[in-house]
Coordinates of C-alpha atoms in Angstrom, one line a residue:
Chain A
M14 CA 85.9 51.7 -79.0
K15 CA 89.5 50.7 -78.1
A16 CA 88.4 47.1 -77.3
K17 CA 86.6 47.0 -80.6
K18 CA 89.6 48.2 -82.6
V19 CA 91.7 45.5 -80.8
E20 CA 89.1 42.8 -81.6
K21 CA 89.3 43.7 -85.3
A22 CA 93.0 43.8 -85.4
L23 CA 93.4 40.5 -83.6
N24 CA 91.0 38.8 -86.0
E25 CA 93.1 40.1 -88.9
A26 CA 96.4 39.2 -87.3
V27 CA 95.7 35.5 -87.3
P28 CA 93.8 34.5 -90.5
L29 CA 92.5 31.0 -90.8
Q30 CA 95.1 29.7 -93.2
Y31 CA 97.0 26.4 -93.8
P32 CA 97.7 24.5 -91.6
K33 CA 94.1 25.1 -90.5
K34 CA 94.2 23.2 -87.2
I35 CA 96.9 25.3 -85.6
H36 CA 95.2 28.6 -86.8
R37 CA 91.8 27.4 -85.6
A38 CA 93.4 26.6 -82.1
M39 CA 95.1 30.0 -82.0
R40 CA 92.0 31.9 -83.0
Y41 CA 89.8 29.8 -80.6
S42 CA 91.6 31.2 -77.5
L43 CA 92.7 34.6 -78.9
L44 CA 89.2 35.6 -80.1
A45 CA 87.4 34.1 -77.1
G46 CA 86.1 37.6 -76.0
G47 CA 88.4 38.4 -73.1
K48 CA 88.1 41.9 -71.6
R49 CA 91.2 43.1 -73.6
V50 CA 92.5 45.0 -70.5
R51 CA 96.1 44.8 -71.6
P52 CA 95.7 46.0 -75.2
V53 CA 93.3 48.8 -74.1
L54 CA 95.9 49.9 -71.5
C55 CA 98.5 49.9 -74.3
L56 CA 96.5 52.1 -76.6
A57 CA 95.5 54.4 -73.8
S58 CA 99.1 54.8 -72.7
C59 CA 100.1 55.6 -76.3
E60 CA 97.5 58.3 -76.5
L61 CA 98.3 59.7 -73.0
V62 CA 101.9 60.6 -74.1
G63 CA 100.5 62.2 -77.3
G64 CA 100.7 59.4 -79.8
N65 CA 97.9 58.3 -82.2
Q66 CA 96.6 55.0 -80.9
S67 CA 96.8 53.4 -84.3
L68 CA 100.6 53.4 -83.9
A69 CA 100.3 51.0 -81.0
I70 CA 97.8 48.6 -82.5
P71 CA 100.4 45.9 -83.4
T72 CA 101.9 46.2 -79.9
A73 CA 98.4 46.0 -78.3
C74 CA 97.7 42.8 -80.3
A75 CA 101.1 41.4 -79.2
V76 CA 100.4 41.8 -75.5
E77 CA 97.1 40.0 -75.9
M78 CA 98.8 37.2 -77.9
I79 CA 101.2 36.7 -75.1
H80 CA 98.5 36.8 -72.4
T81 CA 96.5 34.2 -74.4
M82 CA 99.6 32.0 -74.8
S83 CA 100.1 32.1 -71.0
L84 CA 96.5 31.1 -70.4
I85 CA 96.7 28.2 -72.8
H86 CA 99.9 26.8 -71.3
D87 CA 98.8 27.4 -67.7
D88 CA 95.6 25.5 -68.3
L89 CA 97.4 22.3 -69.5
P90 CA 97.0 19.1 -67.5
C91 CA 100.6 19.2 -66.2
M92 CA 100.1 22.8 -65.0
D93 CA 96.8 24.0 -63.5
N94 CA 94.8 21.3 -65.3
D95 CA 91.8 23.5 -66.0
D96 CA 88.8 22.4 -68.1
L97 CA 87.0 25.7 -68.4
R98 CA 88.2 29.2 -69.5
R99 CA 85.9 32.1 -70.2
G100 CA 83.0 29.7 -70.1
K101 CA 84.4 27.4 -72.8
P102 CA 86.5 24.3 -72.8
T103 CA 90.1 25.1 -72.5
N104 CA 92.3 24.9 -75.6
H105 CA 93.7 21.4 -74.9
K106 CA 90.2 20.1 -74.2
A107 CA 89.1 21.4 -77.6
F108 CA 92.1 20.6 -79.7
G109 CA 94.4 18.2 -77.8
E110 CA 97.5 18.9 -75.7
E111 CA 100.0 18.9 -78.5
T112 CA 98.1 21.4 -80.5
A113 CA 97.5 23.6 -77.4
I114 CA 101.3 23.7 -76.7
L115 CA 102.0 24.5 -80.3
A116 CA 99.3 27.2 -80.5
G117 CA 100.9 28.9 -77.4
D118 CA 104.3 28.7 -79.0
A119 CA 103.0 30.2 -82.3
L120 CA 101.2 33.0 -80.5
L121 CA 104.3 33.9 -78.4
S122 CA 106.5 34.0 -81.5
L123 CA 103.9 35.9 -83.5
A124 CA 103.7 38.6 -80.8
F125 CA 107.3 39.7 -81.4
E126 CA 107.1 39.2 -85.2
H127 CA 103.9 41.2 -85.3
I128 CA 105.4 44.3 -83.6
A129 CA 108.5 44.1 -85.7
A130 CA 106.7 43.5 -89.0
K131 CA 103.6 45.6 -88.6
T132 CA 104.5 48.7 -86.6
T133 CA 104.3 51.6 -89.1
K134 CA 107.5 53.3 -90.3
V135 CA 106.3 56.5 -88.6
V136 CA 107.5 55.0 -85.3
S137 CA 111.3 55.0 -85.2
P138 CA 112.9 51.5 -85.3
E139 CA 114.8 52.4 -82.2
R140 CA 111.5 52.6 -80.3
V141 CA 110.3 49.4 -81.8
V142 CA 113.4 47.6 -80.6
R143 CA 113.0 49.0 -77.1
A144 CA 109.4 47.9 -77.0
I145 CA 110.3 44.3 -78.0
A146 CA 113.0 44.1 -75.3
E147 CA 110.6 45.4 -72.7
L148 CA 107.9 42.9 -73.7
G149 CA 110.4 40.0 -73.8
S150 CA 111.6 40.7 -70.3
A151 CA 107.9 40.6 -69.1
V152 CA 107.4 37.1 -70.5
G153 CA 110.6 35.1 -70.0
S154 CA 112.4 33.6 -67.0
S155 CA 112.3 37.0 -65.2
G156 CA 108.6 37.6 -66.0
L157 CA 105.5 35.4 -66.6
V158 CA 107.5 32.2 -66.6
A159 CA 109.3 33.1 -63.4
G160 CA 105.9 33.7 -61.7
Q161 CA 104.4 30.5 -63.0
I162 CA 107.4 28.3 -61.9
V163 CA 107.5 29.8 -58.4
D164 CA 103.7 29.4 -58.2
I165 CA 104.0 25.7 -59.1
L166 CA 106.9 25.1 -56.6
S167 CA 104.9 26.8 -53.8
E168 CA 101.8 24.7 -54.1
G169 CA 101.0 22.8 -50.9
K170 CA 103.5 24.9 -48.9
E171 CA 103.2 27.8 -46.5
V172 CA 103.7 31.0 -48.5
T173 CA 104.9 34.3 -47.1
L174 CA 103.4 37.6 -48.2
E175 CA 106.7 38.4 -50.0
E176 CA 106.5 35.2 -52.0
L177 CA 102.9 35.8 -52.8
E178 CA 103.8 39.2 -54.2
Y179 CA 106.6 37.8 -56.2
I180 CA 104.3 35.3 -57.9
H181 CA 101.7 37.9 -58.7
V182 CA 104.1 40.6 -59.8
H183 CA 105.5 38.1 -62.2
K184 CA 102.4 36.2 -63.3
T185 CA 100.2 39.2 -63.8
A186 CA 101.7 42.6 -63.1
K187 CA 104.7 42.4 -65.4
L188 CA 102.7 42.0 -68.5
L189 CA 100.3 44.7 -67.6
E190 CA 103.3 46.9 -66.9
A191 CA 104.9 46.0 -70.3
S192 CA 101.5 46.8 -72.0
V193 CA 101.5 50.3 -70.5
V194 CA 105.2 51.0 -70.9
C195 CA 105.3 49.7 -74.5
G196 CA 102.3 51.9 -75.3
A197 CA 104.2 54.9 -74.0
I198 CA 107.4 54.0 -75.8
I199 CA 105.6 53.5 -79.2
G200 CA 103.5 56.7 -78.6
G201 CA 106.7 58.8 -78.3
G202 CA 106.8 59.4 -74.6
N203 CA 109.9 60.8 -73.0
E204 CA 111.9 59.0 -70.2
G205 CA 109.9 60.7 -67.3
E206 CA 106.6 59.9 -68.9
V207 CA 107.5 56.3 -69.5
E208 CA 108.7 55.8 -65.9
R209 CA 105.5 57.4 -64.5
M210 CA 103.4 55.1 -66.6
R211 CA 105.5 52.2 -65.2
K212 CA 104.5 53.2 -61.7
Y213 CA 100.8 53.5 -62.6
A214 CA 101.0 50.0 -64.2
R215 CA 102.7 48.5 -61.1
C216 CA 99.7 49.5 -59.0
I217 CA 97.2 48.4 -61.5
G218 CA 99.0 45.0 -62.0
L219 CA 98.9 44.2 -58.3
L220 CA 95.3 45.4 -58.1
F221 CA 94.3 43.1 -60.8
Q222 CA 95.5 40.1 -59.0
V223 CA 94.1 41.1 -55.6
V224 CA 90.7 41.5 -57.2
D225 CA 91.1 38.2 -59.0
D226 CA 91.8 36.4 -55.7
I227 CA 88.8 38.1 -54.0
L228 CA 86.5 37.0 -56.9
D229 CA 87.8 33.4 -56.7
V230 CA 86.5 33.1 -53.1
T231 CA 83.3 35.2 -53.4
K232 CA 81.9 34.1 -56.8
S233 CA 80.5 30.9 -58.3
S234 CA 82.0 29.1 -61.4
E235 CA 79.0 30.1 -63.4
E236 CA 79.4 33.8 -62.6
L237 CA 83.1 33.7 -63.4
G238 CA 83.0 31.5 -66.5
K239 CA 85.9 29.5 -65.0
T240 CA 86.3 27.1 -62.1
A241 CA 85.8 29.1 -58.9
G242 CA 87.3 28.3 -55.5
K243 CA 90.2 26.5 -57.3
D244 CA 92.9 28.5 -55.5
L245 CA 91.5 27.5 -52.1
A246 CA 91.1 23.9 -53.2
S247 CA 94.6 23.6 -54.6
D248 CA 96.1 25.2 -51.5
K249 CA 97.4 28.1 -53.5
A250 CA 98.5 31.3 -51.8
T251 CA 96.0 34.2 -52.2
Y252 CA 95.5 37.6 -50.7
P253 CA 92.2 36.8 -49.0
K254 CA 93.9 33.8 -47.4
L255 CA 96.8 35.9 -46.1
M256 CA 94.9 39.2 -45.2
G257 CA 91.3 38.1 -44.9
I258 CA 88.7 39.4 -47.3
E259 CA 88.4 42.8 -45.7
G260 CA 92.2 43.2 -45.6
A261 CA 92.4 42.4 -49.3
R262 CA 89.6 44.9 -50.1
N263 CA 91.4 47.6 -48.2
F264 CA 94.7 46.8 -50.0
A265 CA 92.8 47.1 -53.3
A266 CA 91.5 50.5 -52.4
E267 CA 95.0 51.8 -51.6
L268 CA 96.3 50.6 -54.9
V269 CA 93.6 52.4 -56.9
A270 CA 94.4 55.6 -55.0
Q271 CA 98.1 55.3 -55.8
A272 CA 97.5 54.6 -59.5
I273 CA 95.2 57.6 -59.8
E274 CA 97.9 59.8 -58.1
E275 CA 100.3 59.1 -61.0
L276 CA 97.8 60.1 -63.6
A277 CA 97.4 63.5 -62.0
H278 CA 100.6 64.6 -63.7
F279 CA 99.1 64.2 -67.2
D280 CA 96.4 66.0 -69.2
A281 CA 93.1 65.1 -67.6
A282 CA 91.2 64.4 -70.7
R283 CA 93.8 62.0 -72.1
A284 CA 94.1 60.4 -68.7
A285 CA 90.4 59.7 -68.4
P286 CA 90.4 56.2 -70.0
L287 CA 93.3 55.1 -67.7
Y288 CA 91.4 56.6 -64.7
C289 CA 88.3 54.6 -65.7
L290 CA 90.3 51.5 -66.2
A291 CA 91.7 51.6 -62.7
N292 CA 88.2 51.9 -61.3
Y293 CA 87.0 49.2 -63.6
I294 CA 89.7 46.7 -62.5
A295 CA 88.9 47.5 -58.9
H296 CA 85.2 47.0 -59.2
R297 CA 84.9 44.2 -61.8
Q298 CA 82.6 41.3 -60.9
T299 CA 83.9 38.6 -63.2
Chain B
M16 CA 136.4 29.0 -83.1
K17 CA 132.9 30.2 -84.0
A18 CA 131.3 27.4 -82.1
K19 CA 133.4 28.2 -79.1
K20 CA 132.4 31.9 -79.2
V21 CA 128.7 30.8 -79.4
E22 CA 129.2 28.4 -76.4
K23 CA 130.6 31.2 -74.3
A24 CA 127.8 33.7 -75.3
L25 CA 125.1 31.1 -74.6
N26 CA 126.5 30.4 -71.2
E27 CA 126.4 34.1 -70.4
A28 CA 123.0 34.7 -71.9
V29 CA 121.3 32.5 -69.3
P30 CA 122.9 32.9 -65.9
L31 CA 121.8 30.5 -63.1
Q32 CA 119.7 33.1 -61.2
Y33 CA 116.4 33.0 -59.2
P34 CA 114.1 31.1 -59.8
K35 CA 116.9 28.5 -60.1
K36 CA 114.8 25.6 -61.3
I37 CA 113.7 27.3 -64.5
H38 CA 117.2 28.5 -65.3
R39 CA 118.7 25.1 -64.6
A40 CA 116.2 23.6 -67.0
M41 CA 116.9 26.2 -69.7
R42 CA 120.7 25.7 -69.3
Y43 CA 120.4 21.9 -69.2
S44 CA 119.1 21.8 -72.8
L45 CA 120.8 25.0 -74.2
L46 CA 124.3 24.0 -73.0
A47 CA 124.0 20.3 -73.9
G48 CA 126.7 20.6 -76.5
G49 CA 124.9 20.5 -79.8
K50 CA 126.8 21.1 -83.0
R51 CA 125.7 24.8 -83.1
V52 CA 125.1 24.6 -86.8
R53 CA 122.6 27.4 -86.9
P54 CA 124.5 30.0 -84.9
V55 CA 127.7 29.2 -86.7
L56 CA 125.9 29.7 -90.0
C57 CA 124.6 33.0 -88.7
L58 CA 128.1 34.3 -87.8
A59 CA 129.6 33.0 -91.1
S60 CA 126.8 34.7 -93.1
C61 CA 127.4 38.0 -91.2
E62 CA 131.1 37.8 -92.1
L63 CA 130.4 36.8 -95.7
V64 CA 128.7 40.1 -96.4
G65 CA 131.5 42.0 -94.7
G66 CA 130.2 42.4 -91.1
N67 CA 132.3 41.7 -88.0
Q68 CA 130.9 38.4 -86.5
S69 CA 130.6 39.9 -83.1
L70 CA 127.7 42.0 -84.4
A71 CA 125.7 38.8 -84.9
I72 CA 126.5 37.1 -81.6
P73 CA 123.1 37.9 -80.0
T74 CA 121.3 36.8 -83.1
A75 CA 123.3 33.6 -83.2
C76 CA 122.4 32.9 -79.6
A77 CA 118.8 33.6 -80.4
V78 CA 118.5 31.0 -83.2
E79 CA 120.1 28.4 -80.9
M80 CA 117.6 29.3 -78.1
I81 CA 114.7 28.8 -80.6
H82 CA 116.1 25.5 -81.9
T83 CA 116.5 24.3 -78.3
M84 CA 112.9 25.4 -77.4
S85 CA 111.6 23.4 -80.4
L86 CA 113.6 20.3 -79.3
I87 CA 112.3 20.5 -75.7
H88 CA 108.7 20.9 -76.8
D89 CA 108.9 18.2 -79.5
D90 CA 110.3 15.7 -77.0
L91 CA 107.2 16.1 -74.7
P92 CA 105.1 13.0 -74.0
C93 CA 102.1 14.4 -76.0
M94 CA 104.4 15.1 -79.0
D95 CA 107.2 12.7 -80.0
N96 CA 107.5 11.3 -76.5
D97 CA 111.3 11.0 -76.5
D98 CA 113.4 10.0 -73.5
L99 CA 116.8 10.6 -74.9
R100 CA 118.3 13.7 -76.6
R101 CA 122.0 14.2 -77.3
G102 CA 122.7 11.1 -75.1
K103 CA 121.0 12.6 -72.0
P104 CA 117.5 12.4 -70.6
T105 CA 115.2 14.8 -72.3
N106 CA 114.2 18.0 -70.5
H107 CA 110.9 16.8 -69.2
K108 CA 112.5 13.5 -68.0
A109 CA 115.0 15.5 -66.0
F110 CA 112.8 18.4 -64.7
G111 CA 109.2 17.4 -65.2
E112 CA 106.7 18.3 -67.9
E113 CA 105.5 21.6 -66.5
T114 CA 109.1 22.9 -66.2
A115 CA 110.0 21.7 -69.7
I116 CA 107.1 23.6 -71.2
L117 CA 108.0 26.7 -69.3
A118 CA 111.7 26.4 -70.1
G119 CA 110.8 26.3 -73.8
D120 CA 108.5 29.3 -73.4
A121 CA 111.3 31.2 -71.6
L122 CA 113.9 30.4 -74.3
L123 CA 111.5 31.4 -77.1
S124 CA 110.8 34.8 -75.5
L125 CA 114.4 35.3 -74.5
A126 CA 115.5 34.8 -78.1
F127 CA 113.7 37.9 -79.3
E128 CA 114.5 39.9 -76.2
H129 CA 118.2 39.0 -76.6
I130 CA 118.4 40.3 -80.1
A131 CA 116.5 43.5 -79.2
A132 CA 118.4 44.2 -76.0
K133 CA 121.9 43.0 -76.8
T134 CA 122.7 43.8 -80.4
T135 CA 125.2 46.6 -80.4
K136 CA 124.1 50.1 -81.4
V137 CA 126.6 49.9 -84.3
V138 CA 123.9 47.9 -86.1
S139 CA 121.0 50.1 -87.2
P140 CA 117.8 49.5 -85.3
E141 CA 116.1 49.1 -88.6
R142 CA 118.2 46.0 -89.4
V143 CA 117.5 44.7 -85.9
V144 CA 113.7 45.0 -86.5
R145 CA 114.1 43.2 -89.8
A146 CA 116.0 40.3 -88.3
I147 CA 113.4 39.9 -85.5
A148 CA 110.5 39.8 -88.1
E149 CA 112.5 37.3 -90.2
L150 CA 113.2 35.1 -87.2
G151 CA 109.6 35.3 -85.9
S152 CA 108.2 34.1 -89.3
A153 CA 110.6 31.0 -89.1
V154 CA 109.1 29.9 -85.7
G155 CA 105.4 30.6 -85.7
S156 CA 102.4 29.1 -87.5
S157 CA 104.1 29.6 -90.9
G158 CA 107.4 28.1 -89.7
L159 CA 108.5 25.5 -87.1
V160 CA 105.0 25.2 -85.5
A161 CA 103.4 24.7 -89.0
G162 CA 105.9 21.9 -89.7
Q163 CA 105.3 20.2 -86.4
I164 CA 101.5 20.3 -86.6
V165 CA 101.5 18.9 -90.2
D166 CA 104.0 16.2 -89.0
I167 CA 101.8 15.2 -86.1
L168 CA 98.6 15.2 -88.3
S169 CA 100.4 13.0 -91.0
E170 CA 101.5 10.2 -88.6
G171 CA 100.0 6.9 -89.6
K172 CA 98.9 8.2 -93.0
E173 CA 100.4 7.8 -96.5
V174 CA 102.4 11.0 -97.1
T175 CA 103.3 12.4 -100.6
L176 CA 106.7 13.8 -101.4
E177 CA 105.1 17.3 -101.5
E178 CA 103.8 16.9 -97.9
L179 CA 107.1 15.5 -96.8
E180 CA 108.9 18.5 -98.2
Y181 CA 106.4 20.9 -96.5
I182 CA 107.1 19.2 -93.1
H183 CA 110.9 19.4 -93.5
V184 CA 111.0 22.9 -95.0
H185 CA 109.0 24.1 -92.0
K186 CA 110.5 21.9 -89.2
T187 CA 114.1 22.3 -90.2
A188 CA 114.9 24.4 -93.2
K189 CA 113.1 27.7 -92.2
L190 CA 115.1 28.2 -89.0
L191 CA 118.4 27.4 -90.8
E192 CA 117.3 29.9 -93.5
A193 CA 116.5 32.5 -90.9
S194 CA 119.9 31.9 -89.2
V195 CA 121.7 32.7 -92.5
V196 CA 119.4 35.5 -93.6
C197 CA 119.5 37.2 -90.2
G198 CA 123.3 37.0 -90.2
A199 CA 123.4 38.7 -93.6
I200 CA 120.9 41.4 -92.4
I201 CA 122.8 42.1 -89.2
G202 CA 126.2 42.0 -91.1
G203 CA 125.0 44.8 -93.4
G204 CA 124.3 42.8 -96.6
N205 CA 122.5 44.4 -99.5
E206 CA 119.2 43.0 -100.9
G207 CA 120.9 40.9 -103.5
E208 CA 123.3 39.4 -101.0
V209 CA 120.6 38.6 -98.5
E210 CA 118.5 36.8 -101.2
R211 CA 121.5 34.8 -102.4
M212 CA 122.2 33.7 -98.9
R213 CA 118.5 32.7 -98.6
K214 CA 118.9 30.4 -101.6
Y215 CA 122.1 28.8 -100.1
A216 CA 120.2 28.3 -96.8
R217 CA 117.2 26.6 -98.5
C218 CA 119.5 24.0 -100.0
I219 CA 121.4 23.5 -96.7
G220 CA 118.1 23.3 -94.8
L221 CA 116.7 20.5 -97.0
L222 CA 120.1 18.8 -97.0
F223 CA 120.1 18.7 -93.2
Q224 CA 116.8 16.9 -93.0
V225 CA 117.7 14.4 -95.8
V226 CA 120.9 13.5 -94.0
D227 CA 119.0 13.2 -90.6
D228 CA 116.6 10.8 -92.2
I229 CA 119.4 8.7 -93.7
L230 CA 121.2 8.6 -90.3
D231 CA 118.0 7.5 -88.6
V232 CA 117.8 4.3 -90.6
T233 CA 121.5 3.6 -90.9
K234 CA 122.8 4.3 -87.4
S235 CA 122.3 2.8 -83.9
S236 CA 120.8 4.8 -80.9
E237 CA 124.2 4.7 -79.2
E238 CA 126.0 6.2 -82.2
L239 CA 123.4 9.0 -82.6
G240 CA 122.9 9.8 -78.9
K241 CA 119.1 9.6 -79.5
T242 CA 116.6 6.9 -80.2
A243 CA 117.4 5.5 -83.7
G244 CA 114.8 3.9 -86.1
K245 CA 112.1 6.0 -84.4
D246 CA 110.8 7.5 -87.6
L247 CA 110.3 4.1 -89.1
A248 CA 108.7 2.7 -86.0
S249 CA 106.3 5.6 -85.7
D250 CA 105.3 5.4 -89.3
K251 CA 106.7 8.9 -90.1
A252 CA 107.4 9.9 -93.6
T253 CA 111.1 10.1 -94.4
Y254 CA 113.2 10.6 -97.6
P255 CA 114.7 7.0 -97.5
K256 CA 111.2 5.6 -97.2
L257 CA 110.0 7.6 -100.3
M258 CA 113.2 7.5 -102.4
G259 CA 115.2 4.5 -101.1
I260 CA 118.5 5.0 -99.4
E261 CA 120.4 5.5 -102.7
G262 CA 117.8 8.0 -104.0
A263 CA 118.1 10.0 -100.8
R264 CA 121.9 10.0 -101.0
N265 CA 121.8 11.2 -104.6
F266 CA 119.3 14.0 -103.6
A267 CA 121.7 15.0 -100.9
A268 CA 124.6 15.3 -103.4
E269 CA 122.5 17.5 -105.7
L270 CA 121.6 19.9 -102.8
V271 CA 125.3 20.3 -101.8
A272 CA 126.2 21.2 -105.4
Q273 CA 123.4 23.8 -105.6
A274 CA 124.4 25.4 -102.3
I275 CA 128.1 25.7 -103.3
E276 CA 127.0 27.3 -106.6
E277 CA 125.4 30.2 -104.7
L278 CA 128.7 30.8 -102.7
A279 CA 130.6 31.2 -106.0
H280 CA 129.3 34.8 -106.2
F281 CA 131.1 35.8 -103.0
D282 CA 134.7 36.3 -101.9
A283 CA 136.3 32.8 -101.8
A284 CA 138.1 33.3 -98.5
R285 CA 135.0 34.6 -96.7
A286 CA 132.9 31.9 -98.2
A287 CA 135.2 29.1 -97.1
P288 CA 133.4 28.4 -93.7
L289 CA 130.0 28.2 -95.5
Y290 CA 131.5 25.9 -98.1
C291 CA 132.9 23.6 -95.4
L292 CA 129.6 23.7 -93.5
A293 CA 127.7 22.5 -96.5
N294 CA 130.1 19.6 -96.8
Y295 CA 130.1 18.9 -93.1
I296 CA 126.3 18.7 -93.1
A297 CA 126.3 16.4 -96.1
H298 CA 128.9 14.0 -94.5
R299 CA 128.1 14.1 -90.8
Q300 CA 127.8 10.7 -89.1
T301 CA 125.7 11.7 -86.0

């Protein structure tokens, strides 16, 4: 139900208006049917601390806009040069490079605008400002962008486990963390609750990447809907490469256990979706 | 003095930290000694409505970060393919395309984060949220990005005066307008004052582009510090092309007069910098 609410809200957040080409490109990637893990986490976190999930809908849309922007820009020829994403041609393959860059820029900017303009007045503006600052730090040169640049600079080199973790924490975990933390902020959580959700999110974030790496070496392109084996082919650092497949699987099991441990401090019924999500991330097949 | 304060604040806003390559690239373009027209307008507007200009420093930095991001991305090979900017190699020439794209992304995200995280608590969070929404709408698919995509799509075609204005309003005027309007919001201006400043900014924004077009056909690359005559060579629509040089000069004079008219409703001493800026924009030679 949460994913469906997010789908509807995303569709409404980017109407097909003039100039049509840019909005078509934004919608093409934003509404490509991803799993909506980040926005669902955001809504669940809002509810966990006692907020109504509708309060966090604009924030949930914003994290998905940012995630989509990062995929569009990462797929560009001068970055990962990917032709396929979620089983479809990547944005620049469908619309051209210049439009893909601009669609990413527009989604990034819209993310912040959307939280600021659309979060209901029921949420105190002070919490809205905190959420925007939190999200910004997950994207910029100490977040997503930092992870991507270190990843690019490390290609073709020997990478230590420490560097590998830096890349994944920044490319993947920080935005997941911000999704959860912003949900808790918007939902009215107190400091202790917000920090507990941050710890949960850190485990989930790392878990997400470990599982992604395992899938890259164990699944075909057809099963994944994107080019498989790319990490290996491009000499990128991955967990299976550094720990072996079994080592990576054990590490994933540890991370789920830690995440679930944090949830034990909350109401069990409200924590259920976050509990399920941790298990879902651990056992997903695509 | 305002420009100097902005320079110092920009330098502090992006310290040269790890990962160094991305921060070097961000600083390279952000601290390249532009005229800082937008941040100065922002500070002056804050003062005009009775605020202390220090309140608007983070917002002033944010508008310059966004302006810089748009220059970095516009210069890319798949966009305007420019090699020179402010007399130096463009960002992608100095750091590579992938870093240039990421540096732009990081500056865009930092702009919003910076306002949210750094605006003093003296400013009500409600005003901070309004400023962020205003700025976001100036950047995204109904702002800068909209202007850039329509500009790209119009190359090599006959362009009407209406389309030309759409491009310039979105590529140039909207961010100038947001700079002024956000300054007035952060400075504590009432609705009437904010709207008056919006009208002033619209004149200035259009003026800025008309003068830019005139300079492109009347100055050399060396004088401008960027490739001159490019608009003509690439078949882009410009005011001199549509109105003739004299027609464009007359239009510029009308716009200055209208802008100054709006300032007449404010305290003359406080309005002086904005009065000077209108004249400066009209008569600048580079």
